[in-house]
Tab-separated table of C-alpha atoms in Angstrom:
chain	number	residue	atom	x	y	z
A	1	UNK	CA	142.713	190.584	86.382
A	2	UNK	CA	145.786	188.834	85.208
A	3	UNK	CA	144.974	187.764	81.170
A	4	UNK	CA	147.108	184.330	81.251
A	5	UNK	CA	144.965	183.503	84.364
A	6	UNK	CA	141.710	184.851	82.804
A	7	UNK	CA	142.936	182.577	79.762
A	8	UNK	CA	143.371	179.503	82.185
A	9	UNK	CA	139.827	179.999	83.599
A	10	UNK	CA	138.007	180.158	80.217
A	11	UNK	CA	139.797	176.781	78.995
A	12	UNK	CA	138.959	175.444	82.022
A	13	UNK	CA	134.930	176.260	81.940
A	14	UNK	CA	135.149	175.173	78.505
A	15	UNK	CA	136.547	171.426	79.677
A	16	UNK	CA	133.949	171.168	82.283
A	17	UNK	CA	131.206	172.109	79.539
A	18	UNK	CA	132.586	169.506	77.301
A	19	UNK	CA	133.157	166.321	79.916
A	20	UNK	CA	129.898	167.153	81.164
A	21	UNK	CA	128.281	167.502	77.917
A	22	UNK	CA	129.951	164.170	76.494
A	23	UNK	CA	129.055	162.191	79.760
A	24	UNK	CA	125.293	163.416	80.281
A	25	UNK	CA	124.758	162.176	76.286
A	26	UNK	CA	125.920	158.512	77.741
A	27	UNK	CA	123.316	156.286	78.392
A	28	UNK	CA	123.212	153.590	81.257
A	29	UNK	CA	123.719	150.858	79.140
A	30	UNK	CA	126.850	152.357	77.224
A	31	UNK	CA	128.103	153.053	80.677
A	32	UNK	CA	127.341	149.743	82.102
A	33	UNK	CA	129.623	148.301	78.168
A	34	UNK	CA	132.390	150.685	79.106
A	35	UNK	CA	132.987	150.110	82.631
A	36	UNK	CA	132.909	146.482	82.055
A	37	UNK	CA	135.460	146.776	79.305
A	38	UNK	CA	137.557	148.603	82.157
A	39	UNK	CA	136.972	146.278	84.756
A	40	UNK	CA	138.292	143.373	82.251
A	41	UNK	CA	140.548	144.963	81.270
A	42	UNK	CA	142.139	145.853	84.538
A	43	UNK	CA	141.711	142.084	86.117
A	44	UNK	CA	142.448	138.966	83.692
A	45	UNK	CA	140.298	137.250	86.150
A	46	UNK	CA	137.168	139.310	85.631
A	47	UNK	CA	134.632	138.318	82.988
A	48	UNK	CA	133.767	141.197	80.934
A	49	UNK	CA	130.419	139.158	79.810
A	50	UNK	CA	129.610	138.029	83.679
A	51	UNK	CA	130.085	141.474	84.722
A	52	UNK	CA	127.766	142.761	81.697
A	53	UNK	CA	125.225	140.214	82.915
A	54	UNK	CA	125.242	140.800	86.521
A	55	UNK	CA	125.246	144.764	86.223
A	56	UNK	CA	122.048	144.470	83.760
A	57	UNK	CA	120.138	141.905	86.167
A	58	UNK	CA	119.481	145.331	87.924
A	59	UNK	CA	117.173	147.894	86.176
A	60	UNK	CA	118.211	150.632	87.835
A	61	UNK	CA	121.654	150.130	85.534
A	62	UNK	CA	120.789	151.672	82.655
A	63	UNK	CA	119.794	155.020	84.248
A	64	UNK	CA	122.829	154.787	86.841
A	65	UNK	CA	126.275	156.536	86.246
A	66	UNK	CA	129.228	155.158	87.742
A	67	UNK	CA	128.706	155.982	91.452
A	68	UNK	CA	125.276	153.924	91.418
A	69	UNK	CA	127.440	150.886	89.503
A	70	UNK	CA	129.394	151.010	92.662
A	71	UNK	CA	126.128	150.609	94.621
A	72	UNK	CA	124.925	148.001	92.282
A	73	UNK	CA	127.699	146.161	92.291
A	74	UNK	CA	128.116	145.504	96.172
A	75	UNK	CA	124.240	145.230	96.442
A	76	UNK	CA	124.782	142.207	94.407
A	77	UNK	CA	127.886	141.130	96.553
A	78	UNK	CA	125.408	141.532	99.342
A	79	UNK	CA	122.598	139.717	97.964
A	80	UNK	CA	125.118	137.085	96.513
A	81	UNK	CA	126.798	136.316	99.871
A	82	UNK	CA	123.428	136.267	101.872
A	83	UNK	CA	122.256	133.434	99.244
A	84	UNK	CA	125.137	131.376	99.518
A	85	UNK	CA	125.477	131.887	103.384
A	86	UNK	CA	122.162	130.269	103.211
A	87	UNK	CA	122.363	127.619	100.894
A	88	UNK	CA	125.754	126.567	103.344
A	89	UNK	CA	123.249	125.979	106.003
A	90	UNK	CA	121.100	124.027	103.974
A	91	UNK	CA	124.033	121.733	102.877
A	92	UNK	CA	125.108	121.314	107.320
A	93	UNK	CA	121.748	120.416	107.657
A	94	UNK	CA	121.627	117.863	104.866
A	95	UNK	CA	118.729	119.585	102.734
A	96	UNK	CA	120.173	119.995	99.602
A	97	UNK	CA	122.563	116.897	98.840
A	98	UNK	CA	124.330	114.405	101.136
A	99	UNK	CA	127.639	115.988	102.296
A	100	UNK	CA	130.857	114.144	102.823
A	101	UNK	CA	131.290	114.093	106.147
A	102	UNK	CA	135.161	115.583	105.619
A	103	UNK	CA	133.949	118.465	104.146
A	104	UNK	CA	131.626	119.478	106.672
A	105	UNK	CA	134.730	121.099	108.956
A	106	UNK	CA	135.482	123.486	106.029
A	107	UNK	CA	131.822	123.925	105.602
A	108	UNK	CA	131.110	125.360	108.726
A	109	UNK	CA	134.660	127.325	108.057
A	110	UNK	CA	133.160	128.734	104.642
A	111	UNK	CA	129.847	129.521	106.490
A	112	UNK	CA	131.812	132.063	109.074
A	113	UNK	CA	133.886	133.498	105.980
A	114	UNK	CA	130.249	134.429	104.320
A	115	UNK	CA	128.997	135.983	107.640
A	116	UNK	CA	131.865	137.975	108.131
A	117	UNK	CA	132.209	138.989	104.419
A	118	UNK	CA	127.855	140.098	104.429
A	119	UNK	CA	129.067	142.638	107.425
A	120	UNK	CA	132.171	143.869	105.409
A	121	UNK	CA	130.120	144.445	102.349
A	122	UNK	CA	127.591	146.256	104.306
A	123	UNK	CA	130.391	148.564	105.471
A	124	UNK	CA	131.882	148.753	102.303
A	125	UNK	CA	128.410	150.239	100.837
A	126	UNK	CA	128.859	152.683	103.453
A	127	UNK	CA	131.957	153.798	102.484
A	128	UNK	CA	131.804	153.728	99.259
A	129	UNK	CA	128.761	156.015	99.573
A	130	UNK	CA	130.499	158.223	101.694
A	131	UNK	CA	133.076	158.523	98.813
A	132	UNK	CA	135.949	156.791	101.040
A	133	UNK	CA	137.267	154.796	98.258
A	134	UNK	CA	140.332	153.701	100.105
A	135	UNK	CA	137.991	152.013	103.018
A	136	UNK	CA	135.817	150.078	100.685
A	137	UNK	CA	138.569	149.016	98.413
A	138	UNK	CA	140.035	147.460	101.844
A	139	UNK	CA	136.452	146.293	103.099
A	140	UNK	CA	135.831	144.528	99.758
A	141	UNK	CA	139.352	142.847	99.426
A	142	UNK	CA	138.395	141.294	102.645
A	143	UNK	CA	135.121	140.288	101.044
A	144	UNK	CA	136.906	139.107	97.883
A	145	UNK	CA	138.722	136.574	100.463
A	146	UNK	CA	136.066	134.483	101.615
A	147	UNK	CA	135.637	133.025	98.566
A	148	UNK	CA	139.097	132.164	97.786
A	149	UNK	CA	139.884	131.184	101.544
A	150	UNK	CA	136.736	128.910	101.418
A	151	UNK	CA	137.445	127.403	98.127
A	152	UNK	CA	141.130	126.510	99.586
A	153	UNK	CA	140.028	124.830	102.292
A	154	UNK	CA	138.918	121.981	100.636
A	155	UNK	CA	141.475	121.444	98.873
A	156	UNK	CA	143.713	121.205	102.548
A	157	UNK	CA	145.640	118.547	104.225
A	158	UNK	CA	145.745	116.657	101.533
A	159	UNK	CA	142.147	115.746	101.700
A	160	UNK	CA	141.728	117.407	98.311
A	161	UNK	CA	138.135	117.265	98.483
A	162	UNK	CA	135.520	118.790	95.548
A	163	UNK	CA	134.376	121.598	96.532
A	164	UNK	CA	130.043	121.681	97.025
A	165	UNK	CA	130.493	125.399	96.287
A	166	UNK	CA	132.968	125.614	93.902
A	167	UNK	CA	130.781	127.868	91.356
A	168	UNK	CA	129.017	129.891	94.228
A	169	UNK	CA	132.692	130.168	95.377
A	170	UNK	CA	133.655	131.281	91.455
A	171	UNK	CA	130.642	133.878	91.396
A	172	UNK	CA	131.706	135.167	94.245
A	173	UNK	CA	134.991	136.244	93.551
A	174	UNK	CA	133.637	137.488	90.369
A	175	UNK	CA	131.405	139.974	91.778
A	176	UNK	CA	133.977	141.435	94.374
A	177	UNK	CA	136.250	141.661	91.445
A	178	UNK	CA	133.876	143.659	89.850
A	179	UNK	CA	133.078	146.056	93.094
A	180	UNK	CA	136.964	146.634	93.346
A	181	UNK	CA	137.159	147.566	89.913
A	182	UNK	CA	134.582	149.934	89.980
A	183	UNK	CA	136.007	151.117	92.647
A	184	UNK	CA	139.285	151.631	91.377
A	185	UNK	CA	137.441	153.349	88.436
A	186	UNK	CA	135.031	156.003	90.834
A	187	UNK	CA	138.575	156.743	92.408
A	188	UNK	CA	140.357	158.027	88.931
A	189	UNK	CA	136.762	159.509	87.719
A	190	UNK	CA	138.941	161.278	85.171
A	191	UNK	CA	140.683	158.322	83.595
A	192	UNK	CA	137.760	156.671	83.224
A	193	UNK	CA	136.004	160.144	81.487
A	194	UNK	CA	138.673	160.300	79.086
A	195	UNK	CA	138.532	156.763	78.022
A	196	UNK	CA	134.683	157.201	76.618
């Protein structure tokens, strides 16, 4: 056996041993700190304390590692969407508050976005389980969209109209931001190792 490569090997064991020693003495919630840190610090438009708070409405946070973030994070895309998918129908039919009738056009337009972006983030979860990073990056950049393309389309020819959903809208975004981030992150696991 060649020494220099026997010499390789043992540094190499000994790296493993100490990444996986340093990560499995992390706990959920120090996990859940530092990958919010990362994601606000990689997206100026990305709330480091919304992303804390979102992440931590689910228990199963503080046991996950990064992977199960992921998960966590679209689940709440998922759940988020489906909400205000509903609550749009509630505002067509005139359950929640009276709706001016110039908005309802880009209601029903903001309504389509949500459906479509409740199928991407299904398919993103499926990627992004299947570790193919690239295809839910893509899937929830799409997702990320609906809430910016319904938010602009109030604001359209000229009507300039307030927005019913401007904070759903706001939300939104946030918690795609935070999916893509995370993603980004579970893509370069070893940037994000060395920066604990």
């Amino acid at each position: 056996m060649n020494p220099s490569f026997s010499l390789i090997s043992c540094f190499l064991f000994l790296l493993l041993l100490l990444l996986l020693f340093n990560a499995g003495g992390v706990n959920g919630t120090d996990i859940t700190n530092e990958t919010c840190t990362k994601a606000a610090d990689s997206d100026p438009n990305l709330n480091y304390n919304f992303c804390l708070s979102s992440l931590q409405s689910n228990p199963k946070s503080l046991t996950s590692d990064l992977q199960g973030l992921g998960v966590i994070s679209m689940e709440l895309c998922l759940s988020n969407g489906t909400n205000i998918n509903s609550h749009i129908g509630k505002l067509l039919e005139g359950q929640i508050i009276e709706v001016n009738p110039s908005a309802i056009k880009y209601l029903k337009d903001c309504l389509e976005l949500y459906t479509d972006a409740i199928y991407d983030t299904q398919d993103a979860i499926k990627a992004f389980e299947a570790n193919d990073y690239s295809s839910a990056n893509i899937k929830m950049s799409s997702v990320m969209d609906a809430s910016t393309n319904c938010e602009d389309g109030f604001k359209e020819e000229g009507h300039n109209l307030v927005s019913p959903l401007e904070k759903e809208n706001s939300d939104f975004f946030q918690l795609t931001a935070i999916s893509l981030a995370i993603t980004n992150l579970v893509n370069h696991p070893f940037d994000f190792i060395l920066s604990m």
